[in-house]
PDB file of C-alpha atoms in Angstrom:
ATOM      1  CA  GLN A  11    -141.950 160.182  94.476  1.00 61.00           C
ATOM      2  CA  GLN A  12    -138.697 158.429  94.103  1.00 70.00           C
ATOM      3  CA  GLN A  13    -139.844 155.600  91.908  1.00 91.00           C
ATOM      4  CA  VAL A  14    -139.059 154.403  88.275  1.00 95.00           C
ATOM      5  CA  LYS A  15    -141.632 152.164  86.943  1.00 97.00           C
ATOM      6  CA  GLN A  16    -140.680 149.672  84.359  1.00 97.00           C
ATOM      7  CA  SER A  17    -142.537 147.676  81.931  1.00 97.00           C
ATOM      8  CA  PRO A  18    -143.242 145.040  80.761  1.00 97.00           C
ATOM      9  CA  GLN A  19    -141.833 142.799  83.317  1.00 96.00           C
ATOM     10  CA  SER A  20    -140.917 140.172  80.411  1.00 97.00           C
ATOM     11  CA  LEU A  21    -140.762 140.454  76.727  1.00 97.00           C
ATOM     12  CA  ILE A  22    -140.280 137.655  73.967  1.00 98.00           C
ATOM     13  CA  VAL A  23    -139.296 138.846  70.598  1.00 98.00           C
ATOM     14  CA  GLN A  24    -138.337 137.092  67.254  1.00 98.00           C
ATOM     15  CA  LYS A  25    -134.735 137.610  65.891  1.00 97.00           C
ATOM     16  CA  GLY A  26    -134.682 140.609  63.812  1.00 97.00           C
ATOM     17  CA  GLY A  27    -137.613 142.416  65.553  1.00 98.00           C
ATOM     18  CA  ILE A  28    -137.765 145.432  67.722  1.00 98.00           C
ATOM     19  CA  SER A  29    -137.655 145.177  71.410  1.00 98.00           C
ATOM     20  CA  ILE A  30    -139.258 148.096  73.494  1.00 98.00           C
ATOM     21  CA  ILE A  31    -138.846 148.669  77.091  1.00 98.00           C
ATOM     22  CA  ASN A  32    -140.475 151.508  78.851  1.00 98.00           C
ATOM     23  CA  CYS A  33    -139.959 153.593  82.030  1.00 98.00           C
ATOM     24  CA  ALA A  34    -141.991 156.154  83.730  1.00 98.00           C
ATOM     25  CA  TYR A  35    -141.068 158.456  86.710  1.00 97.00           C
ATOM     26  CA  GLU A  36    -142.597 161.258  88.640  1.00 94.00           C
ATOM     27  CA  ASN A  37    -139.931 163.158  90.424  1.00 93.00           C
ATOM     28  CA  THR A  38    -138.653 166.004  88.009  1.00 92.00           C
ATOM     29  CA  ALA A  39    -135.354 166.146  89.946  1.00 92.00           C
ATOM     30  CA  PHE A  40    -134.117 163.053  88.269  1.00 93.00           C
ATOM     31  CA  ASP A  41    -131.347 164.288  85.951  1.00 90.00           C
ATOM     32  CA  TYR A  42    -129.694 161.424  84.418  1.00 92.00           C
ATOM     33  CA  PHE A  43    -131.241 158.117  82.917  1.00 94.00           C
ATOM     34  CA  PRO A  44    -129.066 154.989  82.275  1.00 94.00           C
ATOM     35  CA  TRP A  45    -129.960 151.610  81.177  1.00 97.00           C
ATOM     36  CA  TYR A  46    -128.298 148.596  82.347  1.00 97.00           C
ATOM     37  CA  GLN A  47    -128.007 145.129  80.777  1.00 98.00           C
ATOM     38  CA  GLN A  48    -127.513 142.147  82.874  1.00 97.00           C
ATOM     39  CA  PHE A  49    -126.812 138.613  81.747  1.00 97.00           C
ATOM     40  CA  PRO A  50    -127.326 135.453  83.801  1.00 94.00           C
ATOM     41  CA  GLY A  51    -124.778 135.091  86.553  1.00 92.00           C
ATOM     42  CA  LYS A  52    -123.340 138.475  85.861  1.00 94.00           C
ATOM     43  CA  GLY A  53    -123.481 141.985  87.410  1.00 96.00           C
ATOM     44  CA  PRO A  54    -125.463 144.715  85.528  1.00 96.00           C
ATOM     45  CA  ALA A  55    -123.156 146.831  83.128  1.00 95.00           C
ATOM     46  CA  LEU A  56    -124.059 150.112  81.546  1.00 94.00           C
ATOM     47  CA  LEU A  57    -125.703 149.793  78.099  1.00 96.00           C
ATOM     48  CA  ILE A  58    -126.685 153.542  77.484  1.00 95.00           C
ATOM     49  CA  ALA A  59    -127.735 156.631  79.203  1.00 94.00           C
ATOM     50  CA  ILE A  60    -129.329 159.995  78.404  1.00 94.00           C
ATOM     51  CA  ARG A  61    -129.751 163.226  80.079  1.00 91.00           C
ATOM     52  CA  PRO A  62    -133.288 165.090  79.947  1.00 90.00           C
ATOM     53  CA  ASP A  63    -132.250 167.788  77.715  1.00 92.00           C
ATOM     54  CA  VAL A  64    -131.869 165.335  74.826  1.00 92.00           C
ATOM     55  CA  SER A  65    -134.788 163.574  73.271  1.00 95.00           C
ATOM     56  CA  GLU A  66    -133.045 160.630  71.717  1.00 96.00           C
ATOM     57  CA  LYS A  67    -129.626 158.892  71.874  1.00 96.00           C
ATOM     58  CA  LYS A  68    -128.696 156.040  69.738  1.00 97.00           C
ATOM     59  CA  GLU A  69    -125.699 153.818  70.147  1.00 96.00           C
ATOM     60  CA  GLY A  70    -125.734 150.970  67.469  1.00 97.00           C
ATOM     61  CA  ARG A  71    -128.658 149.069  67.670  1.00 98.00           C
ATOM     62  CA  PHE A  72    -129.702 150.629  70.824  1.00 98.00           C
ATOM     63  CA  THR A  73    -131.832 153.792  71.243  1.00 97.00           C
ATOM     64  CA  ILE A  74    -133.235 155.735  74.178  1.00 97.00           C
ATOM     65  CA  SER A  75    -136.210 157.901  73.460  1.00 96.00           C
ATOM     66  CA  PHE A  76    -136.809 160.369  76.189  1.00 96.00           C
ATOM     67  CA  ASN A  77    -140.111 162.387  76.660  1.00 95.00           C
ATOM     68  CA  LYS A  78    -139.573 165.075  79.289  1.00 94.00           C
ATOM     69  CA  SER A  79    -143.252 166.377  79.151  1.00 94.00           C
ATOM     70  CA  ALA A  80    -144.534 162.808  79.687  1.00 96.00           C
ATOM     71  CA  LYS A  81    -141.883 161.961  82.057  1.00 96.00           C
ATOM     72  CA  GLN A  82    -141.234 158.537  80.311  1.00 97.00           C
ATOM     73  CA  PHE A  83    -138.107 157.146  78.638  1.00 97.00           C
ATOM     74  CA  SER A  84    -137.837 153.889  76.723  1.00 98.00           C
ATOM     75  CA  LEU A  85    -135.106 151.584  75.218  1.00 98.00           C
ATOM     76  CA  HIS A  86    -135.397 150.440  71.739  1.00 98.00           C
ATOM     77  CA  ILE A  87    -133.361 147.361  70.552  1.00 98.00           C
ATOM     78  CA  MET A  88    -133.410 147.346  66.892  1.00 98.00           C
ATOM     79  CA  ASP A  89    -132.846 144.077  64.835  1.00 98.00           C
ATOM     80  CA  SER A  90    -132.973 142.109  67.993  1.00 98.00           C
ATOM     81  CA  GLN A  91    -130.568 139.327  68.437  1.00 98.00           C
ATOM     82  CA  PRO A  92    -130.382 136.005  70.617  1.00 97.00           C
ATOM     83  CA  GLY A  93    -127.399 137.412  72.249  1.00 97.00           C
ATOM     84  CA  ASP A  94    -129.483 140.313  73.443  1.00 98.00           C
ATOM     85  CA  SER A  95    -131.306 137.914  75.614  1.00 98.00           C
ATOM     86  CA  ALA A  96    -130.848 139.579  79.026  1.00 97.00           C
ATOM     87  CA  THR A  97    -132.609 141.466  81.975  1.00 97.00           C
ATOM     88  CA  TYR A  98    -132.596 145.256  81.363  1.00 98.00           C
ATOM     89  CA  PHE A  99    -132.940 147.783  84.086  1.00 97.00           C
ATOM     90  CA  CYS A 100    -133.804 151.440  83.592  1.00 97.00           C
ATOM     91  CA  ALA A 101    -132.563 153.810  86.295  1.00 95.00           C
ATOM     92  CA  ALA A 102    -132.767 157.447  87.271  1.00 94.00           C
ATOM     93  CA  SER A 103    -130.192 159.471  89.117  1.00 91.00           C
ATOM     94  CA  ILE A 104    -130.990 161.988  91.781  1.00 89.00           C
ATOM     95  CA  GLY A 105    -129.345 163.861  94.544  1.00 86.00           C
ATOM     96  CA  ALA A 106    -125.939 165.707  94.764  1.00 83.00           C
ATOM     97  CA  GLY A 107    -122.524 165.073  96.060  1.00 82.00           C
ATOM     98  CA  ASN A 108    -122.074 162.166  98.357  1.00 83.00           C
ATOM     99  CA  ASN A 109    -125.979 161.826  98.520  1.00 83.00           C
ATOM    100  CA  ARG A 110    -126.235 161.118  94.802  1.00 85.00           C
ATOM    101  CA  LYS A 111    -127.843 157.886  94.012  1.00 86.00           C
ATOM    102  CA  LEU A 112    -129.420 155.720  91.287  1.00 90.00           C
ATOM    103  CA  ILE A 113    -133.055 154.629  91.619  1.00 92.00           C
ATOM    104  CA  TRP A 114    -133.662 151.474  89.797  1.00 94.00           C
ATOM    105  CA  GLY A 115    -136.805 149.954  87.943  1.00 95.00           C
ATOM    106  CA  LEU A 116    -137.607 146.461  88.468  1.00 95.00           C
ATOM    107  CA  GLY A 117    -136.048 144.881  85.386  1.00 96.00           C
ATOM    108  CA  THR A 118    -137.381 143.546  82.094  1.00 97.00           C
ATOM    109  CA  SER A 119    -136.235 139.880  81.135  1.00 97.00           C
ATOM    110  CA  LEU A 120    -135.972 139.888  77.455  1.00 98.00           C
ATOM    111  CA  ALA A 121    -135.903 136.759  75.390  1.00 98.00           C
ATOM    112  CA  VAL A 122    -135.021 136.863  71.755  1.00 98.00           C
ATOM    113  CA  ASN A 123    -135.979 133.759  69.774  1.00 96.00           C
ATOM    114  CA  PRO A 124    -133.846 132.486  66.952  1.00 92.00           C
TER     115      PRO A 124
ATOM    116  CA  ASP B   4    -115.957 143.359  85.801  1.00 54.00           C
ATOM    117  CA  ALA B   5    -114.042 146.709  85.696  1.00 64.00           C
ATOM    118  CA  GLY B   6    -111.336 145.417  88.422  1.00 92.00           C
ATOM    119  CA  ILE B   7    -114.013 144.396  91.125  1.00 95.00           C
ATOM    120  CA  THR B   8    -113.963 141.033  92.821  1.00 97.00           C
ATOM    121  CA  GLN B   9    -116.279 139.701  95.475  1.00 98.00           C
ATOM    122  CA  SER B  10    -115.654 136.913  97.857  1.00 97.00           C
ATOM    123  CA  PRO B  11    -116.979 134.657  98.541  1.00 97.00           C
ATOM    124  CA  ARG B  12    -118.921 133.961  95.418  1.00 97.00           C
ATOM    125  CA  HIS B  13    -121.124 131.460  96.938  1.00 97.00           C
ATOM    126  CA  LYS B  14    -122.186 130.841 100.551  1.00 97.00           C
ATOM    127  CA  VAL B  15    -124.596 128.799 102.573  1.00 98.00           C
ATOM    128  CA  THR B  16    -125.038 129.592 106.322  1.00 97.00           C
ATOM    129  CA  GLU B  17    -127.457 129.139 109.100  1.00 97.00           C
ATOM    130  CA  THR B  18    -129.809 131.541 110.507  1.00 97.00           C
ATOM    131  CA  GLY B  19    -128.411 133.526 113.300  1.00 97.00           C
ATOM    132  CA  THR B  20    -124.793 133.411 112.277  1.00 97.00           C
ATOM    133  CA  PRO B  21    -122.707 136.474 111.165  1.00 96.00           C
ATOM    134  CA  VAL B  22    -121.744 136.646 107.676  1.00 97.00           C
ATOM    135  CA  THR B  23    -119.090 138.828 106.076  1.00 98.00           C
ATOM    136  CA  LEU B  24    -119.115 139.763 102.336  1.00 98.00           C
ATOM    137  CA  ARG B  25    -115.961 141.468 100.712  1.00 98.00           C
ATOM    138  CA  CYS B  26    -115.729 143.611  97.862  1.00 98.00           C
ATOM    139  CA  HIS B  27    -112.243 144.555  96.426  1.00 98.00           C
ATOM    140  CA  GLN B  28    -111.507 146.994  93.588  1.00 97.00           C
ATOM    141  CA  THR B  29    -108.251 147.719  91.896  1.00 95.00           C
ATOM    142  CA  GLU B  30    -109.602 151.006  90.181  1.00 89.00           C
ATOM    143  CA  ASN B  31    -109.098 153.510  93.179  1.00 89.00           C
ATOM    144  CA  HIS B  32    -112.758 154.693  92.637  1.00 90.00           C
ATOM    145  CA  ARG B  33    -114.100 156.726  95.510  1.00 90.00           C
ATOM    146  CA  TYR B  34    -117.736 155.460  95.618  1.00 92.00           C
ATOM    147  CA  MET B  35    -118.699 151.960  96.660  1.00 94.00           C
ATOM    148  CA  TYR B  36    -122.079 150.507  96.884  1.00 95.00           C
ATOM    149  CA  TRP B  37    -123.788 147.186  98.291  1.00 98.00           C
ATOM    150  CA  TYR B  38    -126.855 146.225  96.508  1.00 97.00           C
ATOM    151  CA  ARG B  39    -129.029 143.183  96.895  1.00 98.00           C
ATOM    152  CA  GLN B  40    -131.073 141.605  93.927  1.00 97.00           C
ATOM    153  CA  ASP B  41    -134.227 139.615  94.465  1.00 94.00           C
ATOM    154  CA  PRO B  42    -136.977 138.566  92.186  1.00 89.00           C
ATOM    155  CA  GLY B  43    -139.733 141.053  91.915  1.00 86.00           C
ATOM    156  CA  HIS B  44    -137.456 143.557  93.762  1.00 89.00           C
ATOM    157  CA  GLY B  45    -134.884 144.527  91.294  1.00 90.00           C
ATOM    158  CA  LEU B  46    -131.607 146.191  92.780  1.00 94.00           C
ATOM    159  CA  ARG B  47    -132.027 147.531  96.184  1.00 94.00           C
ATOM    160  CA  LEU B  48    -129.286 149.644  97.849  1.00 95.00           C
ATOM    161  CA  ILE B  49    -128.053 148.356 101.145  1.00 97.00           C
ATOM    162  CA  HIS B  50    -125.397 150.769 102.026  1.00 97.00           C
ATOM    163  CA  TYR B  51    -122.668 152.841 100.238  1.00 95.00           C
ATOM    164  CA  SER B  52    -119.447 154.515 100.910  1.00 95.00           C
ATOM    165  CA  TYR B  53    -117.956 157.955  99.626  1.00 91.00           C
ATOM    166  CA  GLY B  54    -114.597 157.500 101.012  1.00 91.00           C
ATOM    167  CA  VAL B  55    -112.638 155.552 103.453  1.00 94.00           C
ATOM    168  CA  LYS B  56    -114.354 155.290 106.921  1.00 92.00           C
ATOM    169  CA  ASP B  57    -117.421 157.332 105.067  1.00 94.00           C
ATOM    170  CA  THR B  58    -120.377 155.291 104.735  1.00 95.00           C
ATOM    171  CA  ASP B  59    -124.353 155.780 104.616  1.00 94.00           C
ATOM    172  CA  LYS B  60    -127.523 153.740 104.724  1.00 95.00           C
ATOM    173  CA  GLY B  61    -129.364 152.839 101.836  1.00 93.00           C
ATOM    174  CA  GLU B  62    -133.181 151.777 101.405  1.00 91.00           C
ATOM    175  CA  VAL B  63    -132.572 148.342 103.000  1.00 95.00           C
ATOM    176  CA  SER B  64    -129.978 148.729 105.461  1.00 96.00           C
ATOM    177  CA  ASP B  65    -131.641 146.981 108.611  1.00 96.00           C
ATOM    178  CA  GLY B  66    -129.681 144.036 109.667  1.00 96.00           C
ATOM    179  CA  TYR B  67    -126.644 145.050 107.723  1.00 98.00           C
ATOM    180  CA  SER B  68    -123.415 146.969 108.646  1.00 97.00           C
ATOM    181  CA  VAL B  69    -120.491 147.984 106.454  1.00 98.00           C
ATOM    182  CA  SER B  70    -117.123 149.019 106.943  1.00 97.00           C
ATOM    183  CA  ARG B  71    -114.471 150.635 104.757  1.00 97.00           C
ATOM    184  CA  SER B  72    -111.017 150.882 106.215  1.00 96.00           C
ATOM    185  CA  LYS B  73    -109.032 151.104 102.886  1.00 96.00           C
ATOM    186  CA  THR B  74    -110.171 152.593  99.421  1.00 95.00           C
ATOM    187  CA  GLU B  75    -110.084 149.355  97.745  1.00 96.00           C
ATOM    188  CA  ASP B  76    -112.082 147.084 100.200  1.00 97.00           C
ATOM    189  CA  PHE B  77    -115.843 147.459 101.368  1.00 98.00           C
ATOM    190  CA  LEU B  78    -117.218 144.933 103.637  1.00 98.00           C
ATOM    191  CA  LEU B  79    -120.753 143.945 104.136  1.00 98.00           C
ATOM    192  CA  THR B  80    -121.684 142.135 107.453  1.00 98.00           C
ATOM    193  CA  LEU B  81    -124.906 140.492 108.080  1.00 97.00           C
ATOM    194  CA  GLU B  82    -124.801 140.698 111.930  1.00 93.00           C
ATOM    195  CA  SER B  83    -127.243 137.705 112.567  1.00 96.00           C
ATOM    196  CA  ALA B  84    -128.280 136.094 109.246  1.00 97.00           C
ATOM    197  CA  THR B  85    -132.061 135.432 108.645  1.00 97.00           C
ATOM    198  CA  SER B  86    -133.760 133.549 105.736  1.00 97.00           C
ATOM    199  CA  SER B  87    -134.983 136.803 104.239  1.00 97.00           C
ATOM    200  CA  GLN B  88    -131.503 137.947 103.883  1.00 98.00           C
ATOM    201  CA  THR B  89    -131.109 134.970 101.141  1.00 98.00           C
ATOM    202  CA  SER B  90    -130.156 136.850  98.065  1.00 98.00           C
ATOM    203  CA  VAL B  91    -127.658 137.896  95.506  1.00 98.00           C
ATOM    204  CA  TYR B  92    -125.305 140.654  96.717  1.00 98.00           C
ATOM    205  CA  PHE B  93    -123.737 142.953  94.184  1.00 98.00           C
ATOM    206  CA  CYS B  94    -121.035 145.359  95.150  1.00 97.00           C
ATOM    207  CA  ALA B  95    -120.577 148.263  92.698  1.00 95.00           C
ATOM    208  CA  ILE B  96    -117.971 151.141  92.352  1.00 93.00           C
ATOM    209  CA  SER B  97    -118.122 154.656  90.580  1.00 90.00           C
ATOM    210  CA  GLU B  98    -115.572 157.106  90.032  1.00 80.00           C
ATOM    211  CA  ARG B  99    -117.629 160.132  91.181  1.00 67.00           C
ATOM    212  CA  GLY B 100    -120.930 161.425  92.046  1.00 56.00           C
ATOM    213  CA  GLY B 101    -122.597 163.914  89.964  1.00 51.00           C
ATOM    214  CA  ALA B 102    -124.649 163.629  86.554  1.00 47.00           C
ATOM    215  CA  GLY B 103    -123.206 161.138  84.299  1.00 55.00           C
ATOM    216  CA  GLU B 104    -121.814 158.622  86.885  1.00 78.00           C
ATOM    217  CA  THR B 105    -121.461 155.038  85.674  1.00 86.00           C
ATOM    218  CA  GLN B 106    -121.557 152.271  88.203  1.00 91.00           C
ATOM    219  CA  TYR B 107    -119.454 149.231  87.643  1.00 92.00           C
ATOM    220  CA  PHE B 108    -120.667 145.991  89.091  1.00 95.00           C
ATOM    221  CA  GLY B 109    -118.843 143.094  90.605  1.00 96.00           C
ATOM    222  CA  PRO B 110    -119.738 139.313  89.760  1.00 96.00           C
ATOM    223  CA  GLY B 111    -122.156 139.023  92.706  1.00 97.00           C
ATOM    224  CA  THR B 112    -122.330 136.734  95.782  1.00 98.00           C
ATOM    225  CA  ARG B 113    -125.004 134.172  96.088  1.00 98.00           C
ATOM    226  CA  LEU B 114    -126.096 133.753  99.650  1.00 98.00           C
ATOM    227  CA  LEU B 115    -128.441 131.081 100.988  1.00 98.00           C
ATOM    228  CA  VAL B 116    -129.523 131.197 104.701  1.00 97.00           C
ATOM    229  CA  LEU B 117    -131.038 128.339 106.078  1.00 96.00           C
TER     230      LEU B 117
END
């Protein structure tokens, strides 16, 4: 199954709160899990990424938690700020060489209220 | 946007007309991708290229063709535009395949087919 299921579709959080976005997959051949952030009118940009041999990765206020046995990974945004309001995509990489590609979740629209 | 430009940025066209979108990069990256983004569907890969004159189909390639005659340019052609091809089109580049690749996105082209 080459799908990545992302939830929730939309999320509203108060300033200072924790935003949590979840993704799940079935194919154990996925070997790299990036999160991308997209602001309105812009292309997506890499936010943070993790490999399946690591259970957690933190970069500033952004943390990926990875549960290999459950085939789930999540993005946590601590101390959420209005400037974090954007669409977030999880993705997973599969394949080798020229056939390597990213499989994308459908995205989560995050709004952080001031 | 990592040295990626897309042209045009906006286009309105009529059903049945051919349309060509251009992606230009100054990063000398080997891999280039065309995605479309639609509400409820996330990012879907149309075609990709792994070198000059080396291209392959993505998941939604019907009705689209691509060409890459130079490293820096990747063209997407809608052979006979249909209303279902109204979308935002993103070009992306990456330095290499393999685990850990990052895709860098252009600013997007908003296409309306009437």
